[in-house]
CSV table of C-alpha atoms and ligand atoms in Angstrom, one decimal:
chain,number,residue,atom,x,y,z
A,23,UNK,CA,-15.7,-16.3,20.5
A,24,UNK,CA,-13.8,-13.9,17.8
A,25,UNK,CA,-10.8,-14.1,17.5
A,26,UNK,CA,-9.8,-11.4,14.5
A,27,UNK,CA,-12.9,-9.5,14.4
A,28,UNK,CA,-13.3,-6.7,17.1
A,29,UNK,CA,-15.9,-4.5,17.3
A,30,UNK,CA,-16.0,-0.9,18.6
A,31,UNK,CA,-18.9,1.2,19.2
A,32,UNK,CA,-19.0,4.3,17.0
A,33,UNK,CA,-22.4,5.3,18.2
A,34,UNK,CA,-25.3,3.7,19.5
A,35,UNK,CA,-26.3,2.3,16.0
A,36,UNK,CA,-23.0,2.6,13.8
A,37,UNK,CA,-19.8,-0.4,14.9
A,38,UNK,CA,-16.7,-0.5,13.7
A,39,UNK,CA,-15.1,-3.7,13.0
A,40,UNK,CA,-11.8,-4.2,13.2
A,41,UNK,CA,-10.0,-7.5,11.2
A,42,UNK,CA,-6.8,-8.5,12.8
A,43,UNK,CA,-5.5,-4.9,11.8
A,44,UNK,CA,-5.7,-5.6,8.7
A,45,UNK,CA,-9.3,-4.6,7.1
A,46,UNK,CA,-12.1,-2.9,8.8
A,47,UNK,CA,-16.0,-2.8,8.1
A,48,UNK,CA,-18.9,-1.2,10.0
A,49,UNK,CA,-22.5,-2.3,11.1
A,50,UNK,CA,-24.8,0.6,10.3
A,51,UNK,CA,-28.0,-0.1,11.7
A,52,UNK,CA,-31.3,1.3,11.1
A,53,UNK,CA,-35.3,0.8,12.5
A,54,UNK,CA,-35.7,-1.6,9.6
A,55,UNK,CA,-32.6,-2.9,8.5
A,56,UNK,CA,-28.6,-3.1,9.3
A,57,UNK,CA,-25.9,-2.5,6.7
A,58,UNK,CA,-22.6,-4.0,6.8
A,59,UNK,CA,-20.2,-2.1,4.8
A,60,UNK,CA,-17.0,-4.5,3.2
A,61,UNK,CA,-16.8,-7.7,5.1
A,62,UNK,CA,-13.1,-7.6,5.4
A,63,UNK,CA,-11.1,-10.6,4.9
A,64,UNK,CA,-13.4,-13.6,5.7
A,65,UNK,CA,-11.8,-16.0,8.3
A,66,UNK,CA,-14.4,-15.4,10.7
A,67,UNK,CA,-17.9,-15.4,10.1
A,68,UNK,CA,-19.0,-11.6,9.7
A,69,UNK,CA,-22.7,-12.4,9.4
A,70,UNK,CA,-22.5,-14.0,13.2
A,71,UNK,CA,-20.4,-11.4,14.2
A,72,UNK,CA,-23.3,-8.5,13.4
A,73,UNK,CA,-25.7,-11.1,14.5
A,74,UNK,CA,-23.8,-10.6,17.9
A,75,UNK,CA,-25.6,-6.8,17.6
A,76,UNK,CA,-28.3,-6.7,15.7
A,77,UNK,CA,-31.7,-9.5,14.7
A,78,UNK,CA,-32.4,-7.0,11.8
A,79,UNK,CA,-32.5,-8.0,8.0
A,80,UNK,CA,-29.1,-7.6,7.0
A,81,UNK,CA,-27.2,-6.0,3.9
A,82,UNK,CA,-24.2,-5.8,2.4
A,83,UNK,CA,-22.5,-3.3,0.1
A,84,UNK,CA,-18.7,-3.3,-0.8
A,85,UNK,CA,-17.3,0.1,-1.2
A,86,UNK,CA,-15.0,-1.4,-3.9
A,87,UNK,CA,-13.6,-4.8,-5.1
A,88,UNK,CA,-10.5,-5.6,-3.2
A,89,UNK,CA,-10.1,-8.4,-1.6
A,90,UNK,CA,-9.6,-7.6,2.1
A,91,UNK,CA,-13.4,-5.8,1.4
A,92,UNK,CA,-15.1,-8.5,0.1
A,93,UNK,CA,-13.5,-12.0,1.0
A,94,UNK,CA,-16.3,-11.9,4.2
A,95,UNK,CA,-19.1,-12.2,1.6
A,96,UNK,CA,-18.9,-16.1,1.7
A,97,UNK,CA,-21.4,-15.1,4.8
A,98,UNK,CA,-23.8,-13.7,2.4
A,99,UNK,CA,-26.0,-14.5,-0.7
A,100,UNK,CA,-25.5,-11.0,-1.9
A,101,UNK,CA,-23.0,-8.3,-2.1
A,102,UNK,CA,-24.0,-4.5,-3.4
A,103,UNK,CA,-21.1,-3.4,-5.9
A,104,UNK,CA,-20.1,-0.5,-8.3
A,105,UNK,CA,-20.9,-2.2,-12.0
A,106,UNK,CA,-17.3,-0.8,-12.6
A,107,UNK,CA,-15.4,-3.2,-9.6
A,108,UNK,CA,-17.1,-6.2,-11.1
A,109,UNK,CA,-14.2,-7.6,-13.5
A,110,UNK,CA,-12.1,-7.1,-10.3
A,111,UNK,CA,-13.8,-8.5,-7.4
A,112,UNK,CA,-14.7,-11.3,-10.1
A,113,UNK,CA,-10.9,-11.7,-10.7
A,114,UNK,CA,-10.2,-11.8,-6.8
A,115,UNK,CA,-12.8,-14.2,-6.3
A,116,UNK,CA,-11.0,-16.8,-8.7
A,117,UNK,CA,-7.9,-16.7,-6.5
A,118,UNK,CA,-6.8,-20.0,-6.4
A,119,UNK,CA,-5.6,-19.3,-2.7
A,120,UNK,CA,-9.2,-18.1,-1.9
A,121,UNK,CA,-11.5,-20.8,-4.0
A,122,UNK,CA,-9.4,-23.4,-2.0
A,123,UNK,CA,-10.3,-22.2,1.1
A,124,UNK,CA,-14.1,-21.5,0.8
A,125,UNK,CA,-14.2,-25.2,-0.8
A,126,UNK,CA,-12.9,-26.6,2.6
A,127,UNK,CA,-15.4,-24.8,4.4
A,128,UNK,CA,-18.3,-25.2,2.2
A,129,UNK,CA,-18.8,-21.6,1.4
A,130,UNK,CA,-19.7,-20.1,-2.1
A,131,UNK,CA,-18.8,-16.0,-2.0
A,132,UNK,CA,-22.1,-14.0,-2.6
A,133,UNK,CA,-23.8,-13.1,-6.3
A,134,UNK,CA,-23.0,-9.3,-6.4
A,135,UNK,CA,-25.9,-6.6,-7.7
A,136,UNK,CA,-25.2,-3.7,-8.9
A,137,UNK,CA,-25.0,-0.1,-6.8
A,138,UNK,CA,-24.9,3.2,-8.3
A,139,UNK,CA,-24.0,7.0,-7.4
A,140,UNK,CA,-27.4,8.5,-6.6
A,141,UNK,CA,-28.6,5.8,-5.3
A,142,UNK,CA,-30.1,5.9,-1.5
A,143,UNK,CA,-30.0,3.1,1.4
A,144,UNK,CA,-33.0,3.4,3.3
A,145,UNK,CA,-32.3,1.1,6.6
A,146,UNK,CA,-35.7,3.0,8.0
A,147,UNK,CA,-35.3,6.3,9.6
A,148,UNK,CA,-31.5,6.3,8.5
A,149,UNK,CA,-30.4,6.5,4.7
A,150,UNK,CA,-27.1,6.3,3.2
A,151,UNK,CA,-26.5,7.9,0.0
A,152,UNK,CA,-23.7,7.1,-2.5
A,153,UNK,CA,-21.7,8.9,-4.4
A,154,UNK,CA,-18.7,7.7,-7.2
A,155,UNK,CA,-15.0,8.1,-6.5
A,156,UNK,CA,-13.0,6.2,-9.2
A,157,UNK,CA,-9.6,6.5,-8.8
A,158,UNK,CA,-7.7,4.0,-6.1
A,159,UNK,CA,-10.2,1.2,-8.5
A,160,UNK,CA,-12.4,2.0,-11.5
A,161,UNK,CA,-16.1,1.5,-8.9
A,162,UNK,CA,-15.0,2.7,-5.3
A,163,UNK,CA,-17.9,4.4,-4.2
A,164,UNK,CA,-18.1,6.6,-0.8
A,165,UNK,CA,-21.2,6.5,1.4
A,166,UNK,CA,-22.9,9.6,3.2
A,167,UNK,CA,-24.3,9.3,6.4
A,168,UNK,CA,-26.0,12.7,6.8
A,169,UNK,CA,-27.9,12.4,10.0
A,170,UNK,CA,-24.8,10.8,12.2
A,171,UNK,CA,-22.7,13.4,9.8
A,172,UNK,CA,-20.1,10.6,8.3
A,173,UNK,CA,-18.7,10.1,5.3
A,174,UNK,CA,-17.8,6.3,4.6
A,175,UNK,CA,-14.9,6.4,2.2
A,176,UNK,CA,-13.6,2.8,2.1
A,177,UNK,CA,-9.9,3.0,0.8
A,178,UNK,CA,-10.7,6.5,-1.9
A,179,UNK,CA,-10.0,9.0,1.1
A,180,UNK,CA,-7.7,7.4,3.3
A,181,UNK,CA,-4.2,8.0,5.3
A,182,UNK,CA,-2.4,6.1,2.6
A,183,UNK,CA,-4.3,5.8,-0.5
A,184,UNK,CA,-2.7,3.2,-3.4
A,185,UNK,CA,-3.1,4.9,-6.7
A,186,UNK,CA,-0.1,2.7,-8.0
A,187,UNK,CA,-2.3,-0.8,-8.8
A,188,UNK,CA,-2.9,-2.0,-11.9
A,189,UNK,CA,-6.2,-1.2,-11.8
A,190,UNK,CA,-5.8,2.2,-10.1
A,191,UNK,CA,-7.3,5.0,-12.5
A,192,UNK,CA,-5.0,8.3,-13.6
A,193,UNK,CA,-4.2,10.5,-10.7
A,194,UNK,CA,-5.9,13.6,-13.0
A,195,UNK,CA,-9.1,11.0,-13.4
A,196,UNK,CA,-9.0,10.8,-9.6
A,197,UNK,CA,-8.4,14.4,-9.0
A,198,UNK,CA,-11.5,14.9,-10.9
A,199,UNK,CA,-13.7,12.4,-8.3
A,200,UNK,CA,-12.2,14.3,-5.4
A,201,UNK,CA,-13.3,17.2,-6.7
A,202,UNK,CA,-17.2,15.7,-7.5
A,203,UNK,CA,-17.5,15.4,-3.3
A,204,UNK,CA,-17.0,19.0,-2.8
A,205,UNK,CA,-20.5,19.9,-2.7
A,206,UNK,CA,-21.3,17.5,0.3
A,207,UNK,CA,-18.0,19.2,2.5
A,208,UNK,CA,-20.5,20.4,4.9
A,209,UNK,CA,-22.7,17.6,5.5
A,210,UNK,CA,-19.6,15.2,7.4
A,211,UNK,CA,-17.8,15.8,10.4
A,212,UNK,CA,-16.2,12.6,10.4
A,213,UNK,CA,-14.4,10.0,7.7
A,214,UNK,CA,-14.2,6.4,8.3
A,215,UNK,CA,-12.1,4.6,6.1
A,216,UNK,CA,-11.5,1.2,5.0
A,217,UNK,CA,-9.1,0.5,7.3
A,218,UNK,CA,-9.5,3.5,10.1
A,219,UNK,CA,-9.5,2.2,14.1
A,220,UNK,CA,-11.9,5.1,15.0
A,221,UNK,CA,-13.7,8.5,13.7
A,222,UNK,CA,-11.3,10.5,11.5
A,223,UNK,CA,-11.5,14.2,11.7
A,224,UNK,CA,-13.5,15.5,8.1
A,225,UNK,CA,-10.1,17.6,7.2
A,226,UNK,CA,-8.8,14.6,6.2
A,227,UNK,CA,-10.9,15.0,3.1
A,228,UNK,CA,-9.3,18.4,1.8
A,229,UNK,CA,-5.3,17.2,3.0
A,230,UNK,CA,-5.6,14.6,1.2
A,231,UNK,CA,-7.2,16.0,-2.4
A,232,UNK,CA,-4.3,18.8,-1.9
A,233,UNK,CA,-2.1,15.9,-2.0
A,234,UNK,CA,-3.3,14.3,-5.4
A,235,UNK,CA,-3.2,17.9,-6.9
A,236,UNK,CA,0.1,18.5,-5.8
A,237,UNK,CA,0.9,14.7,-7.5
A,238,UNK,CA,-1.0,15.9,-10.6
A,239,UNK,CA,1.4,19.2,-10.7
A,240,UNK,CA,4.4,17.2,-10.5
A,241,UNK,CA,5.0,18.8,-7.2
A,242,UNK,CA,7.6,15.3,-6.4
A,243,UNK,CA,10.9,16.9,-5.2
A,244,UNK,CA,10.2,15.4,-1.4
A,245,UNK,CA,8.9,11.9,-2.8
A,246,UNK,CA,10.1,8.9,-1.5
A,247,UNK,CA,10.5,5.0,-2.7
A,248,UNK,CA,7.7,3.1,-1.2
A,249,UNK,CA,8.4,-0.9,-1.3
A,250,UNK,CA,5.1,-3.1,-1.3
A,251,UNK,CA,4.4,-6.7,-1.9
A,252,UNK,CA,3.9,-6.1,-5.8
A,253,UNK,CA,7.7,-3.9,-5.8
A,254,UNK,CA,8.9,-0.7,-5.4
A,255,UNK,CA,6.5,2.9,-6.0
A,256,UNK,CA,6.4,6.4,-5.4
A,257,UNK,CA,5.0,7.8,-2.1
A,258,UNK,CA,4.2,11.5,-2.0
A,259,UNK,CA,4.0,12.3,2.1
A,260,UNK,CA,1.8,14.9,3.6
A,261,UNK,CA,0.8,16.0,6.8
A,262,UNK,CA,1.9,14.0,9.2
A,263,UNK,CA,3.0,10.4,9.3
A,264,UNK,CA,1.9,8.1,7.7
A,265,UNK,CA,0.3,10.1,5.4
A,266,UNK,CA,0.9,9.1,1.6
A,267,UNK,CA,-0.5,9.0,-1.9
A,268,UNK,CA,1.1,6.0,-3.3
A,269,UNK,CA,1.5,6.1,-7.0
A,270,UNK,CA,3.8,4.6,-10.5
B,323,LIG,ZN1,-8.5,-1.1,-1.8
């Protein structure tokens, strides 16, 4: 019936969906209500897809306002966002290539509301509780899963983490956020990320700030051109493959 869209359990409540490859969300559902974190890139109709799974009340935060996390909320009439990713999802939801295709399929992208660090998601008997990474975009926020023991970190703590956008905050400025999540180290065993295919181990966490301090410090003798579709970067590699913090 999907095509893109394939979905993996993670536990008995928690699916990972995976977009062609190219995006991935998850259904988190709870006694009252599901949660559908990023909807990925909209050609197929994510609100069916986690009606495949759950009849619960459904809703939808976006862990930050690129595109391939939000373009599925044409599904939806609203979208929980960082205040801060507003100017930027806003921006992405103008794109001419986008506007044109939601037209032809009747579709208008949902009103976003506004979702803060501190703030809780009670789905009944499972709450998700947000914290603020700026950094990769000015509102990506993380969410912590402390009963399954996961840290959703859309794309702030990730294999290959862009810092060289437009809209991407100073690497010091994201050092800093990094730093904010060491207090919850020991409540997650396991990252998912905006794009992962499965759990990630939690270490991930700690390789990767070491990586953005060692940017910070100018540690760059093993860096390496990185070409994307907006030109040609800096990757610093560490770890293993692919690991990379992309930057200016
Ligand atoms: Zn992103």
């Amino acid at each position: 019936m999907f095509e893109r869209v394939k979905m993996k359990p993670i536990k008995d409540h928690i699916w990972l969906m995976n977009d062609n490859d190219e995006a991935t969300g998850y259904l988190v559902i709870g006694s009252q209500k599901a949660l559908i974190i990023d909807t990925m890139n909209g050609y197929e109709n994510v609100r069916e897809i986690a009606e495949t799974i759950t009849s619960l009340p459904l809703m939808v935060v976006n862990t930050h306002g690129h595109p391939d996390h939000i373009y599925g909320n044409i599904y939806f009439e609203e979208a929980y966002l960082h205040p801060d990713d507003l100017a930027l999802a806003q921006q992405f939801y103008q794109e001419p290539m986008f506007t044109e295709a939601i037209e032809q399929m009747k579709l208008k992208p949902a009103d976003f509301r506004p979702i803060h660090a501190g703030d809780v998601i009670d789905l009944g008997g499972l709450e998700l509780e947000v914290y603020g990474v700026p950094g990769h975009t000015p509102g990506g926020i993380c969410l912590l899963d402390r009963q399954d023991r996961i840290l959703f970190t859309g794309d702030s703590i990730i294999e290959q983490t862009w810092m060289q956008l437009e809209e991407s905050l100073p690497m010091e400025v994201f050092l800093q956020s990094l730093d904010t999540l060491k207090s919850i180290r020991g409540e997650y065993d396991f990252i998912l990320t905006g794009h992962s295919r499965d759990l990630e181990d939690a270490s991930l966490y700690e390789a990767h700030r070491n990586a953005v301090k060692e940017v910070c410090e100018g540690k760059k003798e093993n860096d390496i051109p990185y070409e994307w579709f907006g030109g040609t970067s800096k990757a610093h590699p560490y770890g293993s493959e692919p690991r990379r913090i992309v930057y200016k």
